[in-house]
PDB file of C-alpha atoms in Angstrom:
ATOM      1  CA  UNK A   1      20.101 -23.393-109.366  1.00 50.00           C
ATOM      2  CA  UNK A   2      18.814 -26.712-110.682  1.00 47.00           C
ATOM      3  CA  UNK A   3      17.743 -26.756-114.334  1.00 50.00           C
ATOM      4  CA  UNK A   4      16.678 -30.368-114.831  1.00 47.00           C
ATOM      5  CA  UNK A   5      16.685 -33.667-112.933  1.00 51.00           C
ATOM      6  CA  UNK A   6      15.858 -37.235-113.877  1.00 57.00           C
ATOM      7  CA  UNK A   7      16.035 -40.063-111.349  1.00 57.00           C
ATOM      8  CA  UNK A   8      16.315 -43.424-113.099  1.00 61.00           C
ATOM      9  CA  UNK A   9      16.558 -46.918-111.687  1.00 64.00           C
ATOM     10  CA  UNK A  10      20.346 -46.919-111.532  1.00 79.00           C
ATOM     11  CA  UNK A  11      21.408 -43.382-112.416  1.00 84.00           C
ATOM     12  CA  UNK A  12      20.477 -39.776-111.753  1.00 86.00           C
ATOM     13  CA  UNK A  13      20.900 -36.951-114.287  1.00 88.00           C
ATOM     14  CA  UNK A  14      21.016 -33.393-112.934  1.00 90.00           C
ATOM     15  CA  UNK A  15      21.761 -30.190-114.845  1.00 90.00           C
ATOM     16  CA  UNK A  16      22.413 -27.161-112.662  1.00 92.00           C
ATOM     17  CA  UNK A  17      24.372 -23.995-111.983  1.00 94.00           C
ATOM     18  CA  UNK A  18      26.741 -23.900-109.009  1.00 95.00           C
ATOM     19  CA  UNK A  19      27.215 -20.393-107.602  1.00 95.00           C
ATOM     20  CA  UNK A  20      28.708 -21.219-104.191  1.00 95.00           C
ATOM     21  CA  UNK A  21      31.326 -23.639-102.904  1.00 95.00           C
ATOM     22  CA  UNK A  22      30.421 -27.310-102.367  1.00 94.00           C
ATOM     23  CA  UNK A  23      32.058 -28.539 -99.133  1.00 95.00           C
ATOM     24  CA  UNK A  24      33.926 -31.846 -98.887  1.00 94.00           C
ATOM     25  CA  UNK A  25      31.640 -34.868 -99.084  1.00 91.00           C
ATOM     26  CA  UNK A  26      31.544 -38.509-100.184  1.00 88.00           C
ATOM     27  CA  UNK A  27      28.876 -40.979-101.246  1.00 85.00           C
ATOM     28  CA  UNK A  28      28.320 -44.619-102.146  1.00 80.00           C
ATOM     29  CA  UNK A  29      27.941 -44.216-105.921  1.00 85.00           C
ATOM     30  CA  UNK A  30      30.046 -43.276-108.947  1.00 88.00           C
ATOM     31  CA  UNK A  31      29.776 -39.677-110.104  1.00 93.00           C
ATOM     32  CA  UNK A  32      30.618 -38.144-113.477  1.00 93.00           C
ATOM     33  CA  UNK A  33      30.403 -34.375-113.933  1.00 95.00           C
ATOM     34  CA  UNK A  34      30.773 -32.428-117.186  1.00 95.00           C
ATOM     35  CA  UNK A  35      31.508 -28.696-116.909  1.00 96.00           C
ATOM     36  CA  UNK A  36      30.231 -26.357-119.640  1.00 95.00           C
ATOM     37  CA  UNK A  37      31.022 -22.887-118.325  1.00 95.00           C
ATOM     38  CA  UNK A  38      32.468 -21.110-115.315  1.00 96.00           C
ATOM     39  CA  UNK A  39      35.713 -21.531-113.400  1.00 96.00           C
ATOM     40  CA  UNK A  40      36.747 -23.069-110.118  1.00 96.00           C
ATOM     41  CA  UNK A  41      38.775 -25.761-108.427  1.00 96.00           C
ATOM     42  CA  UNK A  42      37.801 -29.409-108.024  1.00 96.00           C
ATOM     43  CA  UNK A  43      39.498 -31.257-105.154  1.00 95.00           C
ATOM     44  CA  UNK A  44      39.346 -35.028-104.691  1.00 94.00           C
ATOM     45  CA  UNK A  45      41.391 -37.006-102.184  1.00 89.00           C
ATOM     46  CA  UNK A  46      43.661 -33.948-101.672  1.00 87.00           C
ATOM     47  CA  UNK A  47      44.371 -33.561-105.416  1.00 91.00           C
ATOM     48  CA  UNK A  48      43.342 -30.277-107.039  1.00 93.00           C
ATOM     49  CA  UNK A  49      42.198 -29.686-110.622  1.00 95.00           C
ATOM     50  CA  UNK A  50      41.207 -26.527-112.479  1.00 95.00           C
ATOM     51  CA  UNK A  51      37.589 -26.413-113.627  1.00 96.00           C
ATOM     52  CA  UNK A  52      37.075 -24.840-117.052  1.00 94.00           C
ATOM     53  CA  UNK A  53      34.720 -25.530-119.983  1.00 94.00           C
ATOM     54  CA  UNK A  54      35.443 -29.014-121.303  1.00 93.00           C
ATOM     55  CA  UNK A  55      36.525 -30.442-117.951  1.00 94.00           C
ATOM     56  CA  UNK A  56      35.135 -33.850-116.975  1.00 94.00           C
ATOM     57  CA  UNK A  57      35.540 -35.325-113.497  1.00 94.00           C
ATOM     58  CA  UNK A  58      34.896 -38.866-112.338  1.00 93.00           C
ATOM     59  CA  UNK A  59      34.900 -39.971-108.702  1.00 91.00           C
ATOM     60  CA  UNK A  60      34.538 -43.424-107.191  1.00 87.00           C
ATOM     61  CA  UNK A  61      32.373 -44.402-104.236  1.00 82.00           C
ATOM     62  CA  UNK A  62      33.767 -42.971-100.997  1.00 81.00           C
ATOM     63  CA  UNK A  63      36.188 -40.536-102.716  1.00 88.00           C
ATOM     64  CA  UNK A  64      36.223 -37.278-100.725  1.00 92.00           C
ATOM     65  CA  UNK A  65      35.681 -34.313-103.042  1.00 94.00           C
ATOM     66  CA  UNK A  66      34.701 -30.642-103.074  1.00 95.00           C
ATOM     67  CA  UNK A  67      34.296 -27.669-105.446  1.00 96.00           C
ATOM     68  CA  UNK A  68      35.473 -24.100-104.964  1.00 96.00           C
ATOM     69  CA  UNK A  69      33.691 -21.672-107.297  1.00 97.00           C
ATOM     70  CA  UNK A  70      35.433 -18.685-108.892  1.00 97.00           C
ATOM     71  CA  UNK A  71      32.631 -17.903-111.336  1.00 96.00           C
ATOM     72  CA  UNK A  72      29.228 -19.563-111.676  1.00 96.00           C
ATOM     73  CA  UNK A  73      29.622 -23.103-113.029  1.00 96.00           C
ATOM     74  CA  UNK A  74      27.231 -24.824-115.435  1.00 96.00           C
ATOM     75  CA  UNK A  75      27.482 -28.592-114.898  1.00 95.00           C
ATOM     76  CA  UNK A  76      25.697 -31.835-115.718  1.00 94.00           C
ATOM     77  CA  UNK A  77      25.981 -34.366-112.901  1.00 93.00           C
ATOM     78  CA  UNK A  78      25.496 -38.088-113.440  1.00 91.00           C
ATOM     79  CA  UNK A  79      25.287 -40.329-110.365  1.00 90.00           C
ATOM     80  CA  UNK A  80      25.756 -43.966-111.354  1.00 88.00           C
ATOM     81  CA  UNK A  81      25.265 -47.270-109.550  1.00 82.00           C
ATOM     82  CA  UNK A  82      27.743 -50.083-110.131  1.00 76.00           C
ATOM     83  CA  UNK A  83      25.195 -51.856-112.370  1.00 76.00           C
ATOM     84  CA  UNK A  84      25.741 -49.170-115.021  1.00 80.00           C
ATOM     85  CA  UNK A  85      29.412 -50.147-115.325  1.00 79.00           C
ATOM     86  CA  UNK A  86      28.854 -53.684-116.526  1.00 69.00           C
ATOM     87  CA  UNK A  87      32.181 -54.406-118.229  1.00 71.00           C
ATOM     88  CA  UNK A  88      34.692 -55.846-115.705  1.00 70.00           C
ATOM     89  CA  UNK A  89      37.670 -54.380-117.562  1.00 72.00           C
ATOM     90  CA  UNK A  90      36.176 -50.884-117.509  1.00 77.00           C
ATOM     91  CA  UNK A  91      35.232 -51.278-113.863  1.00 75.00           C
ATOM     92  CA  UNK A  92      38.819 -52.278-113.047  1.00 74.00           C
ATOM     93  CA  UNK A  93      40.252 -49.467-115.160  1.00 78.00           C
ATOM     94  CA  UNK A  94      38.294 -46.906-113.173  1.00 82.00           C
ATOM     95  CA  UNK A  95      39.825 -48.238-109.980  1.00 74.00           C
ATOM     96  CA  UNK A  96      43.307 -47.850-111.526  1.00 75.00           C
ATOM     97  CA  UNK A  97      42.810 -44.094-111.858  1.00 78.00           C
ATOM     98  CA  UNK A  98      45.487 -41.954-110.273  1.00 78.00           C
ATOM     99  CA  UNK A  99      43.813 -38.764-111.547  1.00 84.00           C
ATOM    100  CA  UNK A 100      40.182 -37.772-111.562  1.00 90.00           C
ATOM    101  CA  UNK A 101      39.779 -35.091-114.266  1.00 92.00           C
ATOM    102  CA  UNK A 102      40.046 -35.164-118.049  1.00 90.00           C
ATOM    103  CA  UNK A 103      40.216 -32.098-120.276  1.00 91.00           C
ATOM    104  CA  UNK A 104      38.458 -32.695-123.585  1.00 90.00           C
ATOM    105  CA  UNK A 105      39.483 -31.030-126.822  1.00 88.00           C
ATOM    106  CA  UNK A 106      36.774 -29.342-128.890  1.00 88.00           C
ATOM    107  CA  UNK A 107      36.032 -32.452-130.982  1.00 86.00           C
ATOM    108  CA  UNK A 108      35.651 -34.774-127.991  1.00 87.00           C
ATOM    109  CA  UNK A 109      33.736 -32.124-126.057  1.00 90.00           C
ATOM    110  CA  UNK A 110      31.224 -31.860-128.917  1.00 90.00           C
ATOM    111  CA  UNK A 111      30.874 -35.652-128.978  1.00 89.00           C
ATOM    112  CA  UNK A 112      30.229 -35.756-125.213  1.00 90.00           C
ATOM    113  CA  UNK A 113      27.639 -32.979-125.515  1.00 90.00           C
ATOM    114  CA  UNK A 114      25.843 -35.056-128.159  1.00 89.00           C
ATOM    115  CA  UNK A 115      25.784 -38.087-125.852  1.00 89.00           C
ATOM    116  CA  UNK A 116      24.425 -36.033-122.961  1.00 90.00           C
ATOM    117  CA  UNK A 117      21.761 -34.499-125.189  1.00 88.00           C
ATOM    118  CA  UNK A 118      20.627 -37.981-126.264  1.00 86.00           C
ATOM    119  CA  UNK A 119      20.492 -39.126-122.624  1.00 85.00           C
ATOM    120  CA  UNK A 120      18.411 -36.073-121.726  1.00 84.00           C
ATOM    121  CA  UNK A 121      15.865 -36.794-124.488  1.00 83.00           C
ATOM    122  CA  UNK A 122      15.656 -40.523-123.761  1.00 82.00           C
ATOM    123  CA  UNK A 123      15.291 -39.997-120.007  1.00 78.00           C
ATOM    124  CA  UNK A 124      11.959 -38.311-120.665  1.00 74.00           C
ATOM    125  CA  UNK A 125      10.749 -41.407-122.530  1.00 73.00           C
ATOM    126  CA  UNK A 126      10.488 -43.776-119.590  1.00 64.00           C
ATOM    127  CA  UNK A 127      10.386 -47.264-121.113  1.00 67.00           C
ATOM    128  CA  UNK A 128      12.586 -50.344-121.202  1.00 69.00           C
ATOM    129  CA  UNK A 129      14.142 -49.721-124.627  1.00 72.00           C
ATOM    130  CA  UNK A 130      14.991 -46.105-123.784  1.00 77.00           C
ATOM    131  CA  UNK A 131      16.564 -47.200-120.507  1.00 78.00           C
ATOM    132  CA  UNK A 132      18.691 -49.827-122.283  1.00 78.00           C
ATOM    133  CA  UNK A 133      19.879 -47.227-124.778  1.00 81.00           C
ATOM    134  CA  UNK A 134      20.678 -44.778-121.966  1.00 83.00           C
ATOM    135  CA  UNK A 135      22.852 -47.395-120.254  1.00 81.00           C
ATOM    136  CA  UNK A 136      24.764 -47.868-123.526  1.00 82.00           C
ATOM    137  CA  UNK A 137      25.285 -44.110-123.832  1.00 85.00           C
ATOM    138  CA  UNK A 138      26.483 -43.907-120.214  1.00 86.00           C
ATOM    139  CA  UNK A 139      29.003 -46.655-120.974  1.00 83.00           C
ATOM    140  CA  UNK A 140      30.134 -44.620-123.956  1.00 84.00           C
ATOM    141  CA  UNK A 141      30.656 -41.549-121.759  1.00 88.00           C
ATOM    142  CA  UNK A 142      32.797 -43.536-119.344  1.00 88.00           C
ATOM    143  CA  UNK A 143      34.824 -44.983-122.216  1.00 84.00           C
ATOM    144  CA  UNK A 144      35.398 -41.484-123.603  1.00 86.00           C
ATOM    145  CA  UNK A 145      36.667 -40.352-120.200  1.00 88.00           C
ATOM    146  CA  UNK A 146      39.080 -43.296-119.994  1.00 84.00           C
ATOM    147  CA  UNK A 147      40.302 -42.745-123.548  1.00 81.00           C
ATOM    148  CA  UNK A 148      40.999 -39.089-122.808  1.00 82.00           C
ATOM    149  CA  UNK A 149      42.902 -40.018-119.670  1.00 78.00           C
ATOM    150  CA  UNK A 150      44.955 -42.725-121.387  1.00 69.00           C
ATOM    151  CA  UNK A 151      45.993 -40.402-124.226  1.00 61.00           C
ATOM    152  CA  UNK A 152      47.689 -37.996-121.778  1.00 55.00           C
ATOM    153  CA  UNK A 153      51.203 -39.030-120.849  1.00 40.00           C
ATOM    154  CA  UNK A 154      50.803 -37.790-117.302  1.00 45.00           C
ATOM    155  CA  UNK A 155      47.535 -39.664-116.824  1.00 43.00           C
ATOM    156  CA  UNK A 156      46.738 -43.333-116.370  1.00 45.00           C
ATOM    157  CA  UNK A 157      48.180 -46.070-118.506  1.00 47.00           C
ATOM    158  CA  UNK A 158      45.834 -48.876-119.468  1.00 48.00           C
ATOM    159  CA  UNK A 159      48.191 -51.610-120.659  1.00 45.00           C
ATOM    160  CA  UNK A 160      45.615 -54.390-120.247  1.00 62.00           C
ATOM    161  CA  UNK A 161      42.963 -52.742-122.429  1.00 68.00           C
ATOM    162  CA  UNK A 162      44.014 -52.136-126.057  1.00 77.00           C
ATOM    163  CA  UNK A 163      42.895 -48.783-127.362  1.00 76.00           C
ATOM    164  CA  UNK A 164      41.143 -50.466-130.316  1.00 83.00           C
ATOM    165  CA  UNK A 165      38.872 -52.312-127.880  1.00 81.00           C
ATOM    166  CA  UNK A 166      37.998 -49.121-126.001  1.00 75.00           C
ATOM    167  CA  UNK A 167      37.354 -47.425-129.351  1.00 79.00           C
ATOM    168  CA  UNK A 168      35.108 -50.308-130.381  1.00 82.00           C
ATOM    169  CA  UNK A 169      33.074 -49.958-127.179  1.00 75.00           C
ATOM    170  CA  UNK A 170      32.727 -46.247-127.846  1.00 70.00           C
ATOM    171  CA  UNK A 171      31.509 -46.905-131.394  1.00 77.00           C
ATOM    172  CA  UNK A 172      29.133 -49.740-130.407  1.00 75.00           C
ATOM    173  CA  UNK A 173      27.558 -47.808-127.537  1.00 66.00           C
ATOM    174  CA  UNK A 174      27.203 -44.588-129.542  1.00 65.00           C
ATOM    175  CA  UNK A 175      25.468 -46.469-132.379  1.00 69.00           C
ATOM    176  CA  UNK A 176      23.521 -48.894-130.225  1.00 62.00           C
ATOM    177  CA  UNK A 177      20.205 -48.183-131.952  1.00 63.00           C
ATOM    178  CA  UNK A 178      21.646 -48.590-135.452  1.00 72.00           C
ATOM    179  CA  UNK A 179      22.039 -51.819-137.383  1.00 76.00           C
ATOM    180  CA  UNK A 180      25.836 -52.035-137.042  1.00 81.00           C
ATOM    181  CA  UNK A 181      27.609 -55.242-138.008  1.00 85.00           C
ATOM    182  CA  UNK A 182      30.743 -56.987-136.820  1.00 86.00           C
ATOM    183  CA  UNK A 183      32.431 -55.897-140.058  1.00 87.00           C
ATOM    184  CA  UNK A 184      31.492 -52.263-139.361  1.00 87.00           C
ATOM    185  CA  UNK A 185      33.117 -52.358-135.939  1.00 89.00           C
ATOM    186  CA  UNK A 186      36.255 -54.290-136.875  1.00 88.00           C
ATOM    187  CA  UNK A 187      36.892 -52.015-139.871  1.00 89.00           C
ATOM    188  CA  UNK A 188      36.285 -48.965-137.705  1.00 88.00           C
ATOM    189  CA  UNK A 189      39.115 -49.940-135.353  1.00 88.00           C
ATOM    190  CA  UNK A 190      41.420 -51.344-138.039  1.00 90.00           C
ATOM    191  CA  UNK A 191      41.327 -55.022-137.070  1.00 90.00           C
ATOM    192  CA  UNK A 192      40.380 -58.190-138.919  1.00 90.00           C
ATOM    193  CA  UNK A 193      37.059 -59.707-137.872  1.00 86.00           C
ATOM    194  CA  UNK A 194      38.640 -62.811-136.357  1.00 89.00           C
ATOM    195  CA  UNK A 195      41.313 -60.918-134.443  1.00 90.00           C
ATOM    196  CA  UNK A 196      38.769 -58.386-133.226  1.00 89.00           C
ATOM    197  CA  UNK A 197      36.411 -61.134-132.006  1.00 88.00           C
ATOM    198  CA  UNK A 198      39.212 -62.896-130.129  1.00 88.00           C
ATOM    199  CA  UNK A 199      40.480 -59.653-128.575  1.00 86.00           C
ATOM    200  CA  UNK A 200      37.003 -58.414-127.675  1.00 84.00           C
ATOM    201  CA  UNK A 201      36.164 -61.639-125.870  1.00 82.00           C
ATOM    202  CA  UNK A 202      39.535 -61.674-124.108  1.00 80.00           C
ATOM    203  CA  UNK A 203      39.314 -58.142-122.691  1.00 76.00           C
ATOM    204  CA  UNK A 204      35.558 -57.644-122.281  1.00 71.00           C
ATOM    205  CA  UNK A 205      34.675 -61.145-121.109  1.00 69.00           C
ATOM    206  CA  UNK A 206      31.821 -61.459-123.613  1.00 71.00           C
ATOM    207  CA  UNK A 207      31.570 -62.223-127.300  1.00 80.00           C
ATOM    208  CA  UNK A 208      30.571 -59.411-129.628  1.00 80.00           C
ATOM    209  CA  UNK A 209      27.090 -60.939-130.056  1.00 78.00           C
ATOM    210  CA  UNK A 210      26.659 -61.327-126.287  1.00 73.00           C
ATOM    211  CA  UNK A 211      27.617 -57.687-125.728  1.00 70.00           C
ATOM    212  CA  UNK A 212      25.124 -56.236-128.199  1.00 66.00           C
TER     213      UNK A 212
END
């Protein structure tokens, strides 16, 4: 049962309940799904993961995936074009993934719910500024997924992307509409302004001013 759908220029947001199995399929876009209730099994490229509240899955274009439902699942589905993932380092990190599901703790799950709620509200306000803010929030969601994966010892290792830089992206994107300064961000991640600027440019490929 579909609860809500928004089809943007480069992403689609769908909230729905899944009561029956979804057979194996693949598509030409990125897909992030956040599970809020229910139980089941998510299979991607022959790897199986347990679906429970707080589970987040991310699949790449052409990944073969399916869902087996044990009890009705409440999920938000985000289909993303490659234009949404604008940072080359993040794009590359996603293609380094050896696993496809993250399990958020209660604090991170609450944060992700807040991001999704903001996206839902902004999607109904169809203008250029709202769309730009939505793209920033989508970036933040992806960063949160990567951070959760990198913090688990049995998940991916991201040696080329310092955690402080990923944390800075999370903070910048989550506060995109606020008047945050370079000092705010560098202090947030525990780096000097000069060192942060050099590191940000090195790993993101843009200066801090260019990014915002």
